[in-house]
Short mmCIF file of C-alpha atoms and ligand atoms in Angstrom, two decimals:
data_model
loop_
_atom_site.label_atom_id
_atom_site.label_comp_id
_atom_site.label_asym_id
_atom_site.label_seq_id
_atom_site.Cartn_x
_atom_site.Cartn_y
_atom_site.Cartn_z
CA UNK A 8 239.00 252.74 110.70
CA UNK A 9 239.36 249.49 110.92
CA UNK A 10 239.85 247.02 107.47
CA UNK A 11 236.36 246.48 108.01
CA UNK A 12 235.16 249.34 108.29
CA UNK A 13 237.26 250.77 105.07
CA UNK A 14 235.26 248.28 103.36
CA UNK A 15 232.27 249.03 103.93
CA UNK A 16 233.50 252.84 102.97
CA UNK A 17 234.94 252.21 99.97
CA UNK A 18 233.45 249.04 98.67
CA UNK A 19 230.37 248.65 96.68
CA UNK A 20 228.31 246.59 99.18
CA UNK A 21 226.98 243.39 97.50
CA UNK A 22 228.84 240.86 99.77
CA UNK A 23 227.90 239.72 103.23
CA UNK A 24 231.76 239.66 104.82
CA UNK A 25 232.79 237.10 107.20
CA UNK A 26 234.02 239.26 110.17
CA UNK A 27 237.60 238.61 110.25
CA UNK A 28 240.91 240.53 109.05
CA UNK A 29 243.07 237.66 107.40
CA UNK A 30 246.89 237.89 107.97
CA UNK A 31 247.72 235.16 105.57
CA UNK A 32 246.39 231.49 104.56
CA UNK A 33 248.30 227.72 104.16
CA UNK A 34 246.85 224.33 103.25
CA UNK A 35 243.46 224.39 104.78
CA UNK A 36 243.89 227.28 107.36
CA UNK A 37 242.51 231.09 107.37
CA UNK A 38 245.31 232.61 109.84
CA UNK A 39 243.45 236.17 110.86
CA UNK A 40 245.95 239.12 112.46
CA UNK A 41 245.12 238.16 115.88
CA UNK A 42 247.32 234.84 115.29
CA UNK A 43 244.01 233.34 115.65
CA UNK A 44 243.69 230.01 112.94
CA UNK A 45 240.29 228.80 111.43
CA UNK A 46 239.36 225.87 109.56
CA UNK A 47 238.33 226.65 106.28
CA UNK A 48 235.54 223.99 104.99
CA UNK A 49 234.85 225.54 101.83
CA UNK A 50 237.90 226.56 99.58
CA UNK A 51 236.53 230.35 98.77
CA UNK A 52 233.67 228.11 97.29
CA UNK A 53 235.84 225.32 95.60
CA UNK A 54 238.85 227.56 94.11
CA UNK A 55 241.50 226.96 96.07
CA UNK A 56 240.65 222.80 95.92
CA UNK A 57 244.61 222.04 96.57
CA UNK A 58 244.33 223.89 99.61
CA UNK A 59 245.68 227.70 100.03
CA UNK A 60 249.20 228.52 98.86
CA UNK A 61 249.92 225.29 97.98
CA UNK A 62 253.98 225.02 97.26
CA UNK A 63 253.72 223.79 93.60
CA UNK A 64 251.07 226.33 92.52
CA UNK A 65 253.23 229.05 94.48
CA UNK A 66 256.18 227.92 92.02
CA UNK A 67 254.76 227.67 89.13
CA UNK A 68 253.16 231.47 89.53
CA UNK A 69 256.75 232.70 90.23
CA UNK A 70 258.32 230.80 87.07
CA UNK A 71 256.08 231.93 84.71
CA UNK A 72 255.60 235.86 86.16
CA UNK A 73 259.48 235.92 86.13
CA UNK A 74 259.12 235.24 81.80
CA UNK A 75 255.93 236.91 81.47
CA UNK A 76 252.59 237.71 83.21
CA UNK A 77 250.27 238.84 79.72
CA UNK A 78 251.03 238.25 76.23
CA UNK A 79 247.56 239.25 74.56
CA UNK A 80 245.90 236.73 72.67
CA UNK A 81 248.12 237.92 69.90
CA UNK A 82 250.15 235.20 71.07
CA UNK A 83 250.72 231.66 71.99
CA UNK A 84 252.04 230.58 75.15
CA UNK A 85 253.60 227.28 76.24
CA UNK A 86 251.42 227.51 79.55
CA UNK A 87 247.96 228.30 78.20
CA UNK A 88 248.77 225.29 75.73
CA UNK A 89 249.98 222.66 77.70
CA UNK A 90 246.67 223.22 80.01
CA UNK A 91 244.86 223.12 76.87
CA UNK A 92 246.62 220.07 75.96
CA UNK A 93 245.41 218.44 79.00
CA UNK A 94 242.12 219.18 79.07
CA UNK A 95 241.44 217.73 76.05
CA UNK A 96 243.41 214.71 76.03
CA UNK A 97 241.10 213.85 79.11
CA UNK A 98 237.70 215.07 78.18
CA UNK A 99 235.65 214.84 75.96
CA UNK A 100 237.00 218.09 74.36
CA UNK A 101 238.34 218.30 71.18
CA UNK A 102 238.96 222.71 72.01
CA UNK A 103 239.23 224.57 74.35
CA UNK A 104 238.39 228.50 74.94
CA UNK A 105 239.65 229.60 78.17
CA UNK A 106 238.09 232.70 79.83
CA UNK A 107 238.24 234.42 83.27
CA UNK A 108 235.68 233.38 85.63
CA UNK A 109 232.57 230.75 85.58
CA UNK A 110 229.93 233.41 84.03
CA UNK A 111 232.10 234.40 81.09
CA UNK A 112 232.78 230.48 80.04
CA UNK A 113 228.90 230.30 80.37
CA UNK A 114 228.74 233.50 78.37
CA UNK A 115 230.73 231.61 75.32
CA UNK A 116 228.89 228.37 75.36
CA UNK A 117 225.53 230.77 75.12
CA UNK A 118 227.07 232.33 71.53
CA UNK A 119 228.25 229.23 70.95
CA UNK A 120 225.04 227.78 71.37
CA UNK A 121 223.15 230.23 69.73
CA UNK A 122 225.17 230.69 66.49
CA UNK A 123 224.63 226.70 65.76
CA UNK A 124 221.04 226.89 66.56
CA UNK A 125 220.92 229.86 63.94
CA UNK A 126 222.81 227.70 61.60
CA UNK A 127 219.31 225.69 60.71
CA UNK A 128 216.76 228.76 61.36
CA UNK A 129 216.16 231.54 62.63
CA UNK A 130 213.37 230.08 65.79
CA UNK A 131 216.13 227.64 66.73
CA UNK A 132 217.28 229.91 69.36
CA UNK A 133 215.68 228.84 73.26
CA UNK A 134 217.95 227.91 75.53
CA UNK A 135 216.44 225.34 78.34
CA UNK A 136 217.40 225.55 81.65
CA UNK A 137 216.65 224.02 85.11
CA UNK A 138 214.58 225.56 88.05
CA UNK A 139 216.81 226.55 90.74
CA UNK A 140 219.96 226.38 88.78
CA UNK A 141 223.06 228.60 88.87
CA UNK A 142 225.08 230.06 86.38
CA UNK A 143 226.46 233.10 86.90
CA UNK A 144 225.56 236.56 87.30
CA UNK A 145 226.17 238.41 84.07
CA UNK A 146 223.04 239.21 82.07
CA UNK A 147 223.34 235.99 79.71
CA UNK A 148 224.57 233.43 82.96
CA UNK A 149 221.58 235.27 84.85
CA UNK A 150 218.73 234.65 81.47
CA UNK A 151 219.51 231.18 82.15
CA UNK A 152 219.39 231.11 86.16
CA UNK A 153 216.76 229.30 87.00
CA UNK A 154 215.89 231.37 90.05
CA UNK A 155 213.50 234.78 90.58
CA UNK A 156 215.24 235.73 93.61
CA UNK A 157 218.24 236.68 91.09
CA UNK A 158 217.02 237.65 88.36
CA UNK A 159 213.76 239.96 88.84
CA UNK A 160 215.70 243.03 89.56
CA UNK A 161 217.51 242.77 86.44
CA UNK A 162 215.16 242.21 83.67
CA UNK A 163 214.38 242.13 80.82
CA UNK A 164 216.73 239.34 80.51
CA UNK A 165 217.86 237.72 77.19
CA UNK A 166 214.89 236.17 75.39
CA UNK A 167 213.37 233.12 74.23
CA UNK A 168 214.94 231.31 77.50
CA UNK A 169 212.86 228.61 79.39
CA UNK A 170 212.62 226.73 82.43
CA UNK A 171 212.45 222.73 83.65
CA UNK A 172 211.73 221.25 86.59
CA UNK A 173 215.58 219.61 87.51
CA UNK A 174 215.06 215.93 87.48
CA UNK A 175 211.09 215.89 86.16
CA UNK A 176 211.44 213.92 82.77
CA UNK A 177 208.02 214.37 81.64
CA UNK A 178 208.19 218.56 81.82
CA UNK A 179 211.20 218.45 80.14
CA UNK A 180 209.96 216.92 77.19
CA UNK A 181 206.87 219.01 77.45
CA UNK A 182 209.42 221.92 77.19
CA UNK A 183 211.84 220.52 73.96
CA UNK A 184 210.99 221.18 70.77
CA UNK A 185 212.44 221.86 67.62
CA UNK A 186 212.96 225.47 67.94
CA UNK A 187 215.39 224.56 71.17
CA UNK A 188 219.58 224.77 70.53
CA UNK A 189 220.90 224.25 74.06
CA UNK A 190 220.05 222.94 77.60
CA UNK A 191 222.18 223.79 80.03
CA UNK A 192 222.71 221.46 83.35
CA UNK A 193 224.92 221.53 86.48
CA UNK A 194 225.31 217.64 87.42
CA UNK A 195 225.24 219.18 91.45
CA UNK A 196 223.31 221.65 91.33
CA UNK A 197 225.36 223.87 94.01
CA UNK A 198 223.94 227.49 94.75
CA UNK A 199 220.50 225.08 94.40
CA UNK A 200 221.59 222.91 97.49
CA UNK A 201 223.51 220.25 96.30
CA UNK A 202 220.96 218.37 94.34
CA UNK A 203 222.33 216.03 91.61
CA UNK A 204 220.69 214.82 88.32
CA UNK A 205 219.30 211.30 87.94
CA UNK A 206 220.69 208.95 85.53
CA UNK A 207 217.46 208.77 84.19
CA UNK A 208 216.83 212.36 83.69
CA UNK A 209 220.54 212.03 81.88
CA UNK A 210 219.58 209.43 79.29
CA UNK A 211 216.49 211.31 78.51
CA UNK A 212 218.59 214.20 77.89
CA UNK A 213 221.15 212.42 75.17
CA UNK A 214 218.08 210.89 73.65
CA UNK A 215 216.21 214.27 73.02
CA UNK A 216 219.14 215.84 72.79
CA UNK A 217 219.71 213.34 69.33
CA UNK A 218 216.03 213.70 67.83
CA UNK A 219 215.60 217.45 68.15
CA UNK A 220 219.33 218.55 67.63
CA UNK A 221 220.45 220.88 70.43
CA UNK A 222 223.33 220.97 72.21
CA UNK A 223 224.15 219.00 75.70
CA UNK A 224 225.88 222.06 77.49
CA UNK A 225 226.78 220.83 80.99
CA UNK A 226 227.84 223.14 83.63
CA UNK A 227 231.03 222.22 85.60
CA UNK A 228 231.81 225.36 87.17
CA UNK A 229 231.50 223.88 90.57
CA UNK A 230 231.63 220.15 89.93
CA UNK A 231 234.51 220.09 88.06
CA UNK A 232 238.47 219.00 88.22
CA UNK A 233 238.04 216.18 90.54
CA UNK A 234 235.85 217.96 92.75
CA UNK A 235 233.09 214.92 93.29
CA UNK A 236 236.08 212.26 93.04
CA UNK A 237 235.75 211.95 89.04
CA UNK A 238 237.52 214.58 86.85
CA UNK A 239 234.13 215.76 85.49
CA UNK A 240 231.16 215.04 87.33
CA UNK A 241 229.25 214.03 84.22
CA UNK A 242 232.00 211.06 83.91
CA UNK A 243 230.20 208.97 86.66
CA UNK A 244 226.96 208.85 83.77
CA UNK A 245 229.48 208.07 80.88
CA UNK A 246 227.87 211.56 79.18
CA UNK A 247 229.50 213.20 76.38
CA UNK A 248 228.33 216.92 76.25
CA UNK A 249 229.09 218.94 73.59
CA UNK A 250 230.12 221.50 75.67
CA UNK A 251 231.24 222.04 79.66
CA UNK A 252 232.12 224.81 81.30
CA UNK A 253 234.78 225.42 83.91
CA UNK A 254 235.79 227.81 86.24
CA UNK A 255 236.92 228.33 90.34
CA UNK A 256 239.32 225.39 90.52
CA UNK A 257 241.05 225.67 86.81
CA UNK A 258 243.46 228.25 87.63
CA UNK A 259 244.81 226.98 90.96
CA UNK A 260 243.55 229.92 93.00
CA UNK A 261 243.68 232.42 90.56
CA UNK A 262 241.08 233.69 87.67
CA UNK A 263 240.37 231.20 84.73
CA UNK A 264 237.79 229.66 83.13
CA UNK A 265 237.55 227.11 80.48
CA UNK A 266 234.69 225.95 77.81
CA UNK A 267 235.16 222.49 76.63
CA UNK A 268 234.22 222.12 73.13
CA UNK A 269 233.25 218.90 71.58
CA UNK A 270 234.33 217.90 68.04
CA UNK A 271 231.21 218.08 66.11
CA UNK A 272 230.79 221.53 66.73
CA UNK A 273 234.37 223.01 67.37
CA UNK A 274 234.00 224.78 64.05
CA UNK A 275 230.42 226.84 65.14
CA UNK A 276 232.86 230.09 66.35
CA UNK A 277 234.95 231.21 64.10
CA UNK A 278 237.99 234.19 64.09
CA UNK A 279 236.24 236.93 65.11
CA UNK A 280 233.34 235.54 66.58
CA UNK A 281 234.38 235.75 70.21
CA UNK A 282 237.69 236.71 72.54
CA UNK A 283 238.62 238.09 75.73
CA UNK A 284 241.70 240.06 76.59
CA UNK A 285 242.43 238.18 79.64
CA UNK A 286 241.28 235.05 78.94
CA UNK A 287 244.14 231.43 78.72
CA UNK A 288 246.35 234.06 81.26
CA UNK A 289 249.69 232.79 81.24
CA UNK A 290 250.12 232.70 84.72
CA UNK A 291 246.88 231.56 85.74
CA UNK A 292 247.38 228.57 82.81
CA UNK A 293 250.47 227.60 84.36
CA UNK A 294 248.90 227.71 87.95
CA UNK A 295 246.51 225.23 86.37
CA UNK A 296 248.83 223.26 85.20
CA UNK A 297 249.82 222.25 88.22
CA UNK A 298 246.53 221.94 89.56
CA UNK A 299 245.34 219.39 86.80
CA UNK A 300 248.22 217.23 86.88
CA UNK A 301 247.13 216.63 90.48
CA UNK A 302 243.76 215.81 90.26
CA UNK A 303 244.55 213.68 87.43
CA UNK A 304 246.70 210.99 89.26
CA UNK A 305 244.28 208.43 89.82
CA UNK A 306 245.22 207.69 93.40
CA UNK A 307 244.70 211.37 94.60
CA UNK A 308 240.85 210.52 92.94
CA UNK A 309 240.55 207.09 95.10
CA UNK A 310 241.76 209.24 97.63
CA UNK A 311 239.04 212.34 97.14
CA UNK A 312 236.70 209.36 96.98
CA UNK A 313 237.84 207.48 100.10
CA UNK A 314 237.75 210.86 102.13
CA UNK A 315 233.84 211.59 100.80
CA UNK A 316 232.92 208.45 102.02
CA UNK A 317 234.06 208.21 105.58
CA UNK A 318 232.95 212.11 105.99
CA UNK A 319 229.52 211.37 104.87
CA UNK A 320 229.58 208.00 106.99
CA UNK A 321 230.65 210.28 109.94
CA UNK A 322 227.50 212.79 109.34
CA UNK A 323 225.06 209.87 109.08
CA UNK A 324 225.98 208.84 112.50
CA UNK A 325 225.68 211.95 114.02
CA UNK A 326 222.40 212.36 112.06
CA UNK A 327 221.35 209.33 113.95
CA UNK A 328 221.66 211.27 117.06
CA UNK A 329 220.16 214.62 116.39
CA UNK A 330 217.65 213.49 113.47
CA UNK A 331 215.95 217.07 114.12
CA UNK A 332 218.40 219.18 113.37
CA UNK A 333 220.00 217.36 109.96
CA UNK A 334 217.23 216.39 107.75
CA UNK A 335 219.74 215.56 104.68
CA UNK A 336 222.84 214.65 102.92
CA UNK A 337 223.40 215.13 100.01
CA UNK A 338 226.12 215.18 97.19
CA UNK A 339 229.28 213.26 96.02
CA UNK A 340 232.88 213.30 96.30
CA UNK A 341 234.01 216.38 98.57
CA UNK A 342 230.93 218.66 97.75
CA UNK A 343 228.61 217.44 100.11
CA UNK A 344 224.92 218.97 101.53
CA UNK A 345 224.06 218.64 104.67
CA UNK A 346 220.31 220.31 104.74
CA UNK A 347 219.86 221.68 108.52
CA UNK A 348 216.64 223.51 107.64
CA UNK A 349 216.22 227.27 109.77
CA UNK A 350 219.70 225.93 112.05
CA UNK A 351 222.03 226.55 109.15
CA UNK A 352 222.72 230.62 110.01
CA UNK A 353 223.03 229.18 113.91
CA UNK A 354 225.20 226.21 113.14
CA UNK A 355 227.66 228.98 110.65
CA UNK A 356 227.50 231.22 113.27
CA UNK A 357 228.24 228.91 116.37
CA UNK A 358 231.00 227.38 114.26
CA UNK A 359 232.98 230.46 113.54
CA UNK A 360 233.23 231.11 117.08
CA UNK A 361 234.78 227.32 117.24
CA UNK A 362 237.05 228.59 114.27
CA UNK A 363 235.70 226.35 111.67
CA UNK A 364 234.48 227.84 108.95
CA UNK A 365 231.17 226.77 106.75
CA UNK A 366 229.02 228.03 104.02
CA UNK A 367 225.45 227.99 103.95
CA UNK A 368 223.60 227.95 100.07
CA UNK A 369 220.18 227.37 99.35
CA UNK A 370 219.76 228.91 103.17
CA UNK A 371 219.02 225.64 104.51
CA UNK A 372 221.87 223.46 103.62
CA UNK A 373 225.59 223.45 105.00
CA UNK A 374 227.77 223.11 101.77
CA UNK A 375 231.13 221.44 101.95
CA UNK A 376 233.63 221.74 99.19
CA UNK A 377 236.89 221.25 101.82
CA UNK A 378 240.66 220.98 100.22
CA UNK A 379 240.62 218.14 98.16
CA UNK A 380 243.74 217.05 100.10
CA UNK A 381 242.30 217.96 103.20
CA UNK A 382 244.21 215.74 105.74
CA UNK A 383 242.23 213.24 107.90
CA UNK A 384 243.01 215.07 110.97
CA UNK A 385 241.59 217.73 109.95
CA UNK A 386 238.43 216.00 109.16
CA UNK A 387 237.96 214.87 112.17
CA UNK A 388 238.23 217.90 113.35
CA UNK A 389 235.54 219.40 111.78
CA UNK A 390 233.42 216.26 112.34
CA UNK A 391 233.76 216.97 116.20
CA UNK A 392 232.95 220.56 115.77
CA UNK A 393 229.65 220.18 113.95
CA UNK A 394 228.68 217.27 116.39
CA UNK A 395 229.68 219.98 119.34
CA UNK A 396 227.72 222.36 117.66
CA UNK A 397 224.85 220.08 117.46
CA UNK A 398 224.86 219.20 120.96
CA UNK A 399 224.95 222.75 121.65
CA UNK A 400 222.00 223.77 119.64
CA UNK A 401 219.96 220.83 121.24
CA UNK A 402 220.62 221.57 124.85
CA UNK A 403 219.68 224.86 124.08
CA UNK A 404 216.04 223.56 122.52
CA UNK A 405 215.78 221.48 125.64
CA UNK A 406 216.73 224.01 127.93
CA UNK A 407 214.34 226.35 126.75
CA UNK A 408 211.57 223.54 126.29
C1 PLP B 514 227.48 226.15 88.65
C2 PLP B 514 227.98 227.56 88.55
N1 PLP B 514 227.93 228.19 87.36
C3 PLP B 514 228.39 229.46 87.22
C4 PLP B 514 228.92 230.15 88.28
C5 PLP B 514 229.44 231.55 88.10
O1 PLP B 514 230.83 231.55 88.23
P1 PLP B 514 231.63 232.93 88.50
O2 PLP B 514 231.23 233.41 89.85
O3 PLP B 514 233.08 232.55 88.40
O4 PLP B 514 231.21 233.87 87.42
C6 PLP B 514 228.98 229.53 89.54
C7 PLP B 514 229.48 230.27 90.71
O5 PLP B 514 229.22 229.95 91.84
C8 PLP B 514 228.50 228.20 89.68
O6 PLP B 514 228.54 227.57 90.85
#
């Protein structure tokens, strides 16, 4: 049997696999066990954002497993604090409660959000949340997933959760009312096709959020850690949430999350109130470590920024040329949508054989959340694949026309 095929045997089958048996991965390269190398365009969905194996994270996994590799949260550890540290001397944050993955730090901010709403009453307990948003796939991250597709299989789903149109100012404030603690936003909204939020729609938010009392709670899980050119996506609006969530990125390739909590509220859980075994892991804090301190420097951010530019420059021209195949772009810094419409499974597939590798989300769009440090080479690259691909796809239409 091949690896493939033990898989599908022994694994419980909710992921489409990409066909390939991976020897070993560096920078932005898949390297599969037929010495074969592929281009990876999407950073196992924006985790490994410094590319893979990079040499610093590598080190700083060795240093601290060779101490220790779990404590229990028993304990404090250098690691876990210095990230901490970080985080909120660059935030917002004035806390920080580090989890595992994206849907547990949106799991937090939920109880979080809850226990202050239940601090004034008992009704102030709805949670708002956008059509077509994403936030995880536990039962709480899934209440507040603005999508059907996702959740009908799986309810009833937590209650007194509603539903805005992203972006439409005037059903959102249909929707707020007093009984309302949270609203929970992605800036980019990612698994929704790269869609961002208006500045517009953001002021409205601060002001209602001010005159009805619930919480800001923005979700980062994808945005974040310098992944649109800013630390936080929300920075580019000046907004101060009072909480963000964090995930993929954090922990340099391995599992962490993070909920940023603002000052005003840092005191809503107390001892007791919430934990998680794994969560602030040592080794996946120090990981982070390293990861942050990059994406901090502020020329590795002009740089993110400089590189989002000329890519999305470069896919404007060749939208020029084939304006029926790319009907969009969309996005900011290095997460960037590029809505095909029915030739996204084509393109994916057409550029695998050309071993480049792309994710499609929303099933129309081509998402690309590259290496941060991605080289320029290597952009190019891709940038003559796609427009191959293109090419290929419209002699095809002409040919059979
Ligand atoms: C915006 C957003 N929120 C939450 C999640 C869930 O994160 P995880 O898969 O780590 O639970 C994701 C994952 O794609 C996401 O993109």
């Amino acid at each position: 049997m091949s690896l493939l095929e033990k898989d599908q045997r022994y694994i419980l089958n909710v992921y489409n696999r990409i066909p390939l048996e991976i020897d070993y991965c560096k920078g932005s390269y898949i390297y599969d066990t037929n010495g074969n190398k592929y281009l990876d365009m999407f950073s196992g969905i924006s985790v490994t954002n410094l590319g893979h194996s990079q040499q610093g994270i590598v080190d700083k996994i060795i240093e601290q497993s060779k101490k220790y590799t779990h404590l229990s949260n028993y304990f404090v550890s250098p690691p876990v604090i210095n990230l901490a540290k970080m985080l909120v001397e660059n935030t917002f944050a004035s806390k920080v409660f580090f989890t595992n993955s994206g849907a547990e730090s949106i799991e937090a901010a939920i109880k979080c959000a809850r226990k202050f709403g239940k601090s004034y009453n008992n009704n102030k307990t709805k949670i708002l949340s956008a059509i077509n948003s994403f936030h995880g796939r536990t039962m709480g991250g899934l209440s507040i997933t603005g999508q059907h597709k996702y959740q009908d299989a799986f309810s009833p789903l937590l209650p007194n959760v509603d539903y805005f149109k992203f972006n439409d100012i005037e059903d959102f404030e249909n929707k707020v009312d007093n009984t309302v603690c949270a609203v929970f936003l992605e800036i980019i909204q990612g698994e929704g096709g790269i869609r961002e939020v208006s500045s517009n729609f953001i002021s409205k938010l601060q002001e209602l959020s001010k005159r009805y009392n619930f919480l800001i709670v923005v979700d980062e899980i994808q945005t974040g850690i310098g992944r649109t050119g800013d630390f936080l996506a929300s920075d580019k609006f000046g907004l101060k949430p009072h909480m963000t969530t964090l995930a993929k990125s954090i922990g340099g390739g391995l599992p962490l999350g993070a909920l940023l909590i603002d000052q005003s509220i840092e005191n809503v859980l107390t001892t007791g109130d919430h934990g998680s075994t794994f969560g602030g892991n040592p080794v996946c804090c120090a990981a982070g470590e390293y990861l942050v301190n990059k994406v901090l420097e502020e020329d590795f951010k002009a740089e993110i920024k400089e590189k989002s530019d000329y890519i999305i420059n470069e896919i404007k021209k060749i939208q020029n040329k084939f304006p029926n195949i790319i009907k969009d772009i969309r996005g900011r810094g290095l997460m960037i949508g590029i809505d095909v419409s029915d030739f996204s499974h084509q393109i994916k597939d057409l550029a695998f054989k050309k071993q480049l590798l792309l994710n499609v989300t929303n099933n129309t769009v081509i998402r690309l959340l590259p290496p941060l440090n991605i080289s320029n080479t290597d952009i190019d690259k891709f940038l003559n694949i796609f427009e191959d691909i293109l090419l290929q796809i419209n002699g095809k239409a002409i040919d059979s026309y």
